[in-house]
Amino acid sequence: MKSILSDFQAMNHPLLYTLAFAQMHGISTYHRCTLIKTFGSANAIYQERLKGGAAFATIEKMNPEPLMAAWPLKAAAEELETMTRLGIEATCLEDAAYPNRLYQCEDAPIVLFSKGAKKWNLPYLVSIVGTRKHTLYADKVLQELLEGLASLNLGIVSGLALGIDGMVHQKACQLKIPNWGVTATGLDAIYPAQHQSLAKKMLNLGGVLTENTTATSPLPFQFPKRNRIVAGMSDATIVIESAVQGGSMITAGLARGYNREVFAVPGKISDLKSRGCLALLQSNTAQVYQSPTQLLECLGWAIPKSPKTVQKSLPINLTPICQEILDHIAKHGPLHRDQIANQFQLNIGLLSTHLLTLELNGLILPHGGAFYSIR
């Protein structure tokens, strides 16, 4: 009788080697990400291993021995079967659907497991986080914030935790704002259990995601790892309320480290739940959040035109490759230049010429960090 592993190997299933690579020990998150960006896929890394692994020496400060050891392909095949049974999807770092903002982080997960919509590359994404034991003031501020953002083509990211995170997801669902919850466990069981029904509601417009395989327990070290995804997926992070030692402080610090904007809601100096926000403001880690209008002005955001409007004004002299690039950005943007180059197998010099053509024709907008979106 054939094994599960041999079945997936016979199918040449693209996820088999990614799942095995993700479960290997002795390789840092940074080096996993670097290896995928260097070789293009986990399968390519595995093939290099079979050739002797000489190319692994090009990766700085990495011990190649774990890569040359046996890969946990059987465990990967079992995980793949479990994912299929539970309806869990996987998005690899090299996939076009991978969150492009997270892609730019040097410690980005090499694979994300998700349920729901994968619209992680909306023109605007904001992470909103806060304490588990919030005040009525936080409730009021959050309601005003989300109502002010509801008209934008925007998505919300949070941690699906009790307290403000859960309130973010609940209110976003009520306002029909796409929102995603990043969990610190696998997707076979929603954590915390109190949010199982909320997670189901979120699937209608957004969803839940994690970097963890099934059967991953909510151990303490998993939560800071989760927080880096919350911080890395978005253009900006807003801390509604937090104690000085709160997990939201970790998220804010990570966002700042990724060169993303951080905002904090000021509160009473006597309120323990506001002292984290006040500390962020005092250290210049965060800007003061005052209102949705002020937030949009600080970020330079406006309501974007729909791709349909753009299509009507297309010039008739676009080359086929320019048209393909434009269509790809319209569907998946904003996208980083490297993602576009990888998609169309173009060198940066030639791609820059095509992007400049589209920009001069008023069809795309360049953003900081070599990102491009439809105008």
CSV table of C-alpha atoms in Angstrom, one decimal:
chain,number,residue,atom,x,y,z
A,1,MET,CA,0.0,0.0,0.0
A,2,LYS,CA,1.4,3.4,-1.0
A,3,SER,CA,2.2,5.9,1.7
A,4,ILE,CA,0.8,9.4,1.9
A,5,LEU,CA,4.3,10.7,1.3
A,6,SER,CA,4.8,8.7,-1.9
A,7,ASP,CA,1.4,9.9,-3.2
A,8,PHE,CA,2.3,13.5,-2.7
A,9,GLN,CA,5.8,13.0,-4.2
A,10,ALA,CA,4.2,11.3,-7.2
A,11,MET,CA,1.9,14.3,-7.6
A,12,ASN,CA,5.0,16.6,-7.3
A,13,HIS,CA,2.8,18.6,-4.9
A,14,PRO,CA,4.3,22.1,-4.6
A,15,LEU,CA,3.6,22.4,-0.9
A,16,LEU,CA,5.3,19.3,0.2
A,17,TYR,CA,8.8,20.7,0.4
A,18,THR,CA,7.6,24.1,1.7
A,19,LEU,CA,5.9,22.4,4.7
A,20,ALA,CA,8.9,20.2,5.3
A,21,PHE,CA,11.3,23.2,5.2
A,22,ALA,CA,9.0,25.2,7.5
A,23,GLN,CA,9.2,22.4,10.1
A,24,MET,CA,12.9,21.9,10.1
A,25,HIS,CA,14.9,22.7,13.2
A,26,GLY,CA,18.2,24.6,13.4
A,27,ILE,CA,17.3,27.3,10.8
A,28,SER,CA,16.3,30.8,11.9
A,29,THR,CA,13.2,32.5,10.5
A,30,TYR,CA,15.5,35.1,8.9
A,31,HIS,CA,17.5,32.4,7.1
A,32,ARG,CA,14.4,30.6,5.9
A,33,CYS,CA,13.1,33.8,4.4
A,34,THR,CA,16.5,34.6,2.9
A,35,LEU,CA,16.8,31.1,1.4
A,36,ILE,CA,13.4,31.2,-0.3
A,37,LYS,CA,14.1,34.7,-1.7
A,38,THR,CA,17.5,33.5,-3.0
A,39,PHE,CA,16.5,30.1,-4.5
A,40,GLY,CA,12.9,30.9,-5.3
A,41,SER,CA,11.2,28.0,-3.6
A,42,ALA,CA,11.6,25.2,-1.0
A,43,ASN,CA,11.7,22.7,-3.8
A,44,ALA,CA,14.6,24.5,-5.4
A,45,ILE,CA,16.4,24.5,-2.0
A,46,TYR,CA,15.8,20.7,-1.8
A,47,GLN,CA,17.2,20.2,-5.3
A,48,GLU,CA,20.3,22.2,-4.3
A,49,ARG,CA,20.7,19.8,-1.3
A,50,LEU,CA,20.6,16.8,-3.7
A,51,LYS,CA,23.4,18.5,-5.7
A,52,GLY,CA,25.6,18.8,-2.7
A,53,GLY,CA,24.6,22.2,-1.3
A,54,ALA,CA,27.6,24.2,-2.5
A,55,ALA,CA,25.3,27.2,-3.2
A,56,PHE,CA,24.3,27.4,0.4
A,57,ALA,CA,27.7,28.9,1.2
A,58,THR,CA,26.4,32.2,-0.4
A,59,ILE,CA,24.1,32.8,2.5
A,60,GLU,CA,25.9,34.8,5.2
A,61,LYS,CA,26.2,33.5,8.7
A,62,MET,CA,24.2,30.4,8.1
A,63,ASN,CA,25.1,26.8,9.1
A,64,PRO,CA,24.1,24.6,6.1
A,65,GLU,CA,24.2,21.4,8.1
A,66,PRO,CA,20.4,21.3,8.9
A,67,LEU,CA,19.7,21.7,5.2
A,68,MET,CA,21.8,18.8,4.3
A,69,ALA,CA,20.1,16.5,6.9
A,70,ALA,CA,17.0,14.5,6.2
A,71,TRP,CA,14.0,16.7,5.6
A,72,PRO,CA,10.7,15.9,7.5
A,73,LEU,CA,8.8,15.0,4.4
A,74,LYS,CA,6.6,12.4,6.0
A,75,ALA,CA,5.4,14.9,8.6
A,76,ALA,CA,4.9,17.4,5.8
A,77,ALA,CA,2.7,14.9,3.9
A,78,GLU,CA,0.7,14.2,7.0
A,79,GLU,CA,0.2,18.0,7.6
A,80,LEU,CA,-0.8,18.4,4.0
A,81,GLU,CA,-3.5,15.7,4.3
A,82,THR,CA,-4.8,17.4,7.5
A,83,MET,CA,-5.0,20.8,5.8
A,84,THR,CA,-6.9,19.3,2.9
A,85,ARG,CA,-9.4,17.7,5.3
A,86,LEU,CA,-9.9,20.9,7.3
A,87,GLY,CA,-10.1,23.2,4.4
A,88,ILE,CA,-6.9,25.1,5.3
A,89,GLU,CA,-5.1,26.9,2.5
A,90,ALA,CA,-1.4,27.7,2.3
A,91,THR,CA,0.2,30.7,0.7
A,92,CYS,CA,4.0,30.5,0.1
A,93,LEU,CA,6.4,33.4,0.3
A,94,GLU,CA,7.0,33.2,-3.5
A,95,ASP,CA,3.3,33.3,-4.3
A,96,ALA,CA,1.7,36.4,-5.9
A,97,ALA,CA,-1.1,36.3,-3.2
A,98,TYR,CA,1.4,36.5,-0.3
A,99,PRO,CA,1.0,39.8,1.7
A,100,ASN,CA,3.3,42.1,-0.2
A,101,ARG,CA,4.0,44.3,2.9
A,102,LEU,CA,4.9,41.3,5.0
A,103,TYR,CA,7.1,40.1,2.1
A,104,GLN,CA,9.4,43.1,2.7
A,105,CYS,CA,10.2,42.0,6.3
A,106,GLU,CA,13.4,40.1,6.6
A,107,ASP,CA,11.9,37.6,9.0
A,108,ALA,CA,8.7,37.0,7.0
A,109,PRO,CA,7.1,33.5,7.4
A,110,ILE,CA,7.8,31.3,4.4
A,111,VAL,CA,4.2,30.0,4.4
A,112,LEU,CA,0.9,31.3,5.8
A,113,PHE,CA,-2.0,29.0,6.6
A,114,SER,CA,-5.4,30.6,6.2
A,115,LYS,CA,-9.1,30.3,5.9
A,116,GLY,CA,-11.3,32.9,4.2
A,117,ALA,CA,-10.4,35.5,1.6
A,118,LYS,CA,-6.8,36.2,0.7
A,119,LYS,CA,-7.3,39.9,-0.1
A,120,TRP,CA,-4.2,40.8,1.9
A,121,ASN,CA,-2.9,43.3,-0.8
A,122,LEU,CA,-5.7,45.8,-0.6
A,123,PRO,CA,-4.5,49.4,-1.2
A,124,TYR,CA,-4.6,50.2,2.5
A,125,LEU,CA,-4.1,47.9,5.5
A,126,VAL,CA,-4.1,49.0,9.2
A,127,SER,CA,-3.3,46.9,12.2
A,128,ILE,CA,-5.3,47.8,15.4
A,129,VAL,CA,-4.3,46.3,18.7
A,130,GLY,CA,-4.7,46.8,22.4
A,131,THR,CA,-5.2,45.4,25.9
A,132,ARG,CA,-7.4,42.5,26.9
A,133,LYS,CA,-9.1,44.5,29.6
A,134,HIS,CA,-10.1,47.8,27.9
A,135,THR,CA,-12.2,50.8,29.0
A,136,LEU,CA,-15.3,52.3,27.6
A,137,TYR,CA,-13.1,55.1,26.3
A,138,ALA,CA,-11.3,52.6,24.1
A,139,ASP,CA,-14.6,51.3,22.9
A,140,LYS,CA,-15.7,54.8,21.8
A,141,VAL,CA,-12.4,55.6,20.1
A,142,LEU,CA,-12.4,52.3,18.2
A,143,GLN,CA,-15.9,52.8,17.0
A,144,GLU,CA,-15.2,56.3,15.7
A,145,LEU,CA,-12.0,55.1,14.1
A,146,LEU,CA,-13.6,52.2,12.2
A,147,GLU,CA,-16.6,54.2,11.1
A,148,GLY,CA,-14.1,56.8,9.7
A,149,LEU,CA,-12.2,54.1,7.7
A,150,ALA,CA,-15.2,52.1,6.5
A,151,SER,CA,-15.5,54.1,3.2
A,152,LEU,CA,-12.0,53.3,2.1
A,153,ASN,CA,-10.9,50.2,0.1
A,154,LEU,CA,-9.2,49.1,3.3
A,155,GLY,CA,-8.6,46.1,5.4
A,156,ILE,CA,-7.9,45.6,9.2
A,157,VAL,CA,-5.5,43.2,10.9
A,158,SER,CA,-5.5,42.3,14.5
A,159,GLY,CA,-4.6,39.4,16.8
A,160,LEU,CA,-8.0,37.8,17.5
A,161,ALA,CA,-7.2,38.0,21.2
A,162,LEU,CA,-9.7,38.8,24.0
A,163,GLY,CA,-10.3,42.4,24.6
A,164,ILE,CA,-9.6,45.1,22.0
A,165,ASP,CA,-8.5,42.7,19.3
A,166,GLY,CA,-11.8,40.8,19.5
A,167,MET,CA,-13.6,44.1,19.6
A,168,VAL,CA,-11.8,45.3,16.4
A,169,HIS,CA,-12.9,42.2,14.5
A,170,GLN,CA,-16.5,42.3,15.8
A,171,LYS,CA,-17.0,46.0,14.9
A,172,ALA,CA,-15.2,45.6,11.5
A,173,CYS,CA,-17.6,42.8,10.7
A,174,GLN,CA,-20.6,44.9,11.6
A,175,LEU,CA,-19.3,47.7,9.3
A,176,LYS,CA,-18.5,45.2,6.6
A,177,ILE,CA,-14.8,46.0,6.6
A,178,PRO,CA,-12.5,43.1,5.5
A,179,ASN,CA,-10.5,42.0,8.5
A,180,TRP,CA,-8.0,39.3,9.3
A,181,GLY,CA,-7.1,37.7,12.7
A,182,VAL,CA,-3.6,36.4,13.1
A,183,THR,CA,-3.5,33.5,15.5
A,184,ALA,CA,-0.6,32.1,17.6
A,185,THR,CA,-1.8,28.5,17.1
A,186,GLY,CA,-2.7,26.3,14.2
A,187,LEU,CA,-6.1,26.7,12.5
A,188,ASP,CA,-7.4,23.3,13.6
A,189,ALA,CA,-8.7,25.0,16.8
A,190,ILE,CA,-9.4,28.8,17.1
A,191,TYR,CA,-7.7,30.3,20.1
A,192,PRO,CA,-9.2,31.7,22.3
A,193,ALA,CA,-12.1,29.3,22.1
A,194,GLN,CA,-14.5,32.2,22.9
A,195,HIS,CA,-13.8,33.6,19.4
A,196,GLN,CA,-14.8,30.6,17.4
A,197,SER,CA,-18.1,32.1,16.2
A,198,LEU,CA,-16.4,35.4,15.6
A,199,ALA,CA,-13.8,33.8,13.4
A,200,LYS,CA,-16.6,32.2,11.3
A,201,LYS,CA,-18.1,35.6,10.8
A,202,MET,CA,-14.8,37.0,9.7
A,203,LEU,CA,-14.6,34.5,6.8
A,204,ASN,CA,-17.3,36.3,4.9
A,205,LEU,CA,-15.1,39.3,4.1
A,206,GLY,CA,-11.7,38.5,5.6
A,207,GLY,CA,-10.5,35.5,7.5
A,208,VAL,CA,-7.9,34.0,9.9
A,209,LEU,CA,-4.3,33.1,9.3
A,210,THR,CA,-1.2,31.8,11.0
A,211,GLU,CA,2.3,30.6,10.3
A,212,ASN,CA,1.8,27.6,12.6
A,213,THR,CA,0.9,24.1,11.5
A,214,THR,CA,-2.1,22.3,13.0
A,215,ALA,CA,-1.8,21.0,16.6
A,216,THR,CA,0.4,24.0,17.6
A,217,SER,CA,-0.4,24.9,21.2
A,218,PRO,CA,-0.7,28.6,22.5
A,219,LEU,CA,2.7,28.6,24.2
A,220,PRO,CA,4.1,32.0,25.3
A,221,PHE,CA,6.8,32.3,22.7
A,222,GLN,CA,4.2,32.0,19.9
A,223,PHE,CA,2.6,35.3,20.7
A,224,PRO,CA,5.5,37.6,19.8
A,225,LYS,CA,6.0,35.6,16.6
A,226,ARG,CA,2.3,36.2,15.9
A,227,ASN,CA,2.7,39.9,16.6
A,228,ARG,CA,5.4,40.4,14.0
A,229,ILE,CA,2.9,39.2,11.3
A,230,VAL,CA,0.3,41.7,12.7
A,231,ALA,CA,2.9,44.4,12.4
A,232,GLY,CA,4.4,43.4,9.1
A,233,MET,CA,1.1,42.9,7.1
A,234,SER,CA,0.0,46.6,7.5
A,235,ASP,CA,1.0,50.1,6.5
A,236,ALA,CA,0.4,51.3,10.0
A,237,THR,CA,-0.3,50.0,13.5
A,238,ILE,CA,-2.6,51.8,15.9
A,239,VAL,CA,-2.4,51.0,19.7
A,240,ILE,CA,-5.8,51.8,21.3
A,241,GLU,CA,-4.9,51.0,24.9
A,242,SER,CA,-2.0,49.1,26.5
A,243,ALA,CA,-0.2,48.7,29.8
A,244,VAL,CA,3.6,49.3,29.7
A,245,GLN,CA,4.2,45.6,29.6
A,246,GLY,CA,1.4,44.7,27.2
A,247,GLY,CA,1.8,42.6,24.1
A,248,SER,CA,0.7,45.5,22.0
A,249,MET,CA,3.9,47.2,22.9
A,250,ILE,CA,5.8,44.4,21.2
A,251,THR,CA,3.7,44.8,18.1
A,252,ALA,CA,4.3,48.6,18.1
A,253,GLY,CA,8.1,48.0,18.4
A,254,LEU,CA,8.1,45.5,15.6
A,255,ALA,CA,6.1,47.8,13.4
A,256,ARG,CA,8.6,50.6,14.0
A,257,GLY,CA,11.4,48.2,13.3
A,258,TYR,CA,9.8,47.5,9.9
A,259,ASN,CA,9.7,51.2,9.2
A,260,ARG,CA,5.9,51.3,9.4
A,261,GLU,CA,3.9,54.1,11.0
A,262,VAL,CA,2.8,53.7,14.6
A,263,PHE,CA,0.0,55.6,16.3
A,264,ALA,CA,-1.1,55.5,19.9
A,265,VAL,CA,-4.2,56.8,21.5
A,266,PRO,CA,-3.4,59.2,24.4
A,267,GLY,CA,-5.2,58.5,27.6
A,268,LYS,CA,-5.3,59.6,31.3
A,269,ILE,CA,-1.8,59.6,32.9
A,270,SER,CA,-3.4,58.0,35.9
A,271,ASP,CA,-4.9,55.1,33.9
A,272,LEU,CA,-2.7,52.0,33.9
A,273,LYS,CA,-4.2,50.9,30.6
A,274,SER,CA,-3.0,54.1,28.9
A,275,ARG,CA,0.6,54.1,30.2
A,276,GLY,CA,1.8,51.9,27.4
A,277,CYS,CA,0.4,54.4,24.8
A,278,LEU,CA,1.9,57.3,26.7
A,279,ALA,CA,5.3,55.5,26.8
A,280,LEU,CA,5.1,55.0,23.0
A,281,LEU,CA,4.4,58.7,22.6
A,282,GLN,CA,7.1,59.9,25.0
A,283,SER,CA,9.8,57.7,23.3
A,284,ASN,CA,8.7,59.0,19.8
A,285,THR,CA,7.9,55.4,18.8
A,286,ALA,CA,4.4,56.5,17.9
A,287,GLN,CA,2.5,59.5,16.7
A,288,VAL,CA,-0.6,60.7,18.5
A,289,TYR,CA,-3.8,59.3,17.1
A,290,GLN,CA,-6.5,62.0,17.3
A,291,SER,CA,-9.2,61.2,14.6
A,292,PRO,CA,-9.7,59.2,11.4
A,293,THR,CA,-9.2,62.3,9.4
A,294,GLN,CA,-5.9,63.1,11.1
A,295,LEU,CA,-4.8,59.5,10.6
A,296,LEU,CA,-5.5,59.6,6.8
A,297,GLU,CA,-3.7,62.9,6.5
A,298,CYS,CA,-0.6,61.6,8.3
A,299,LEU,CA,-0.6,58.5,6.0
A,300,GLY,CA,-1.4,60.5,2.8
A,301,TRP,CA,-4.3,58.2,2.0
A,302,ALA,CA,-7.3,59.0,-0.2
A,303,ILE,CA,-10.1,56.9,-1.7
A,304,PRO,CA,-8.6,55.2,-4.7
A,305,LYS,CA,-10.3,54.9,-8.1
A,306,SER,CA,-11.5,51.5,-9.1
A,307,PRO,CA,-9.6,49.5,-11.7
A,308,LYS,CA,-12.6,49.7,-14.0
A,309,THR,CA,-12.2,53.4,-14.2
A,310,VAL,CA,-8.6,53.0,-15.1
A,311,GLN,CA,-9.3,50.5,-17.8
A,312,LYS,CA,-11.6,53.0,-19.7
A,313,SER,CA,-8.7,55.5,-20.0
A,314,LEU,CA,-6.0,53.1,-21.1
A,315,PRO,CA,-3.8,54.4,-23.9
A,316,ILE,CA,-4.0,52.3,-27.1
A,317,ASN,CA,-0.2,52.2,-27.5
A,318,LEU,CA,0.7,50.1,-24.5
A,319,THR,CA,3.0,47.2,-25.3
A,320,PRO,CA,1.7,43.7,-24.4
A,321,ILE,CA,4.1,43.4,-21.5
A,322,CYS,CA,3.1,46.8,-20.1
A,323,GLN,CA,-0.5,45.8,-20.3
A,324,GLU,CA,0.2,42.5,-18.5
A,325,ILE,CA,2.1,44.3,-15.8
A,326,LEU,CA,-0.7,46.9,-15.4
A,327,ASP,CA,-3.3,44.1,-15.2
A,328,HIS,CA,-1.3,42.3,-12.6
A,329,ILE,CA,-0.9,45.4,-10.4
A,330,ALA,CA,-4.6,46.2,-10.7
A,331,LYS,CA,-5.4,42.7,-9.5
A,332,HIS,CA,-2.8,42.1,-6.8
A,333,GLY,CA,-1.4,45.6,-6.0
A,334,PRO,CA,0.1,47.4,-4.3
A,335,LEU,CA,3.1,45.2,-5.3
A,336,HIS,CA,6.8,45.5,-4.6
A,337,ARG,CA,9.1,45.9,-7.7
A,338,ASP,CA,10.8,42.6,-6.9
A,339,GLN,CA,7.5,40.7,-6.8
A,340,ILE,CA,6.6,42.1,-10.3
A,341,ALA,CA,10.1,41.2,-11.6
A,342,ASN,CA,9.7,37.6,-10.3
A,343,GLN,CA,6.2,37.3,-11.8
A,344,PHE,CA,7.3,38.3,-15.3
A,345,GLN,CA,10.9,37.1,-15.1
A,346,LEU,CA,12.3,40.5,-15.9
A,347,ASN,CA,15.6,42.1,-14.7
A,348,ILE,CA,15.2,45.3,-12.7
A,349,GLY,CA,16.5,47.6,-15.4
A,350,LEU,CA,14.0,46.4,-18.0
A,351,LEU,CA,11.1,46.3,-15.5
A,352,SER,CA,11.9,49.9,-14.4
A,353,THR,CA,11.4,51.0,-18.0
A,354,HIS,CA,8.0,49.4,-18.2
A,355,LEU,CA,7.0,50.8,-14.8
A,356,LEU,CA,8.1,54.3,-15.9
A,357,THR,CA,6.0,54.1,-19.0
A,358,LEU,CA,2.9,53.2,-16.9
A,359,GLU,CA,3.7,55.9,-14.4
A,360,LEU,CA,4.1,58.6,-17.1
A,361,ASN,CA,0.8,57.6,-18.6
A,362,GLY,CA,-0.9,58.2,-15.3
A,363,LEU,CA,-1.8,54.5,-14.8
A,364,ILE,CA,0.2,53.5,-11.7
A,365,LEU,CA,1.5,55.3,-8.6
A,366,PRO,CA,4.9,54.7,-7.1
A,367,HIS,CA,5.1,54.5,-3.3
A,368,GLY,CA,8.0,54.4,-0.8
A,369,GLY,CA,10.0,51.2,-0.6
A,370,ALA,CA,9.6,50.5,-4.4
A,371,PHE,CA,5.9,49.6,-4.2
A,372,TYR,CA,3.5,50.3,-7.0
A,373,SER,CA,-0.3,50.5,-7.1
A,374,ILE,CA,-3.0,51.3,-9.6
A,375,ARG,CA,-3.9,55.0,-9.9
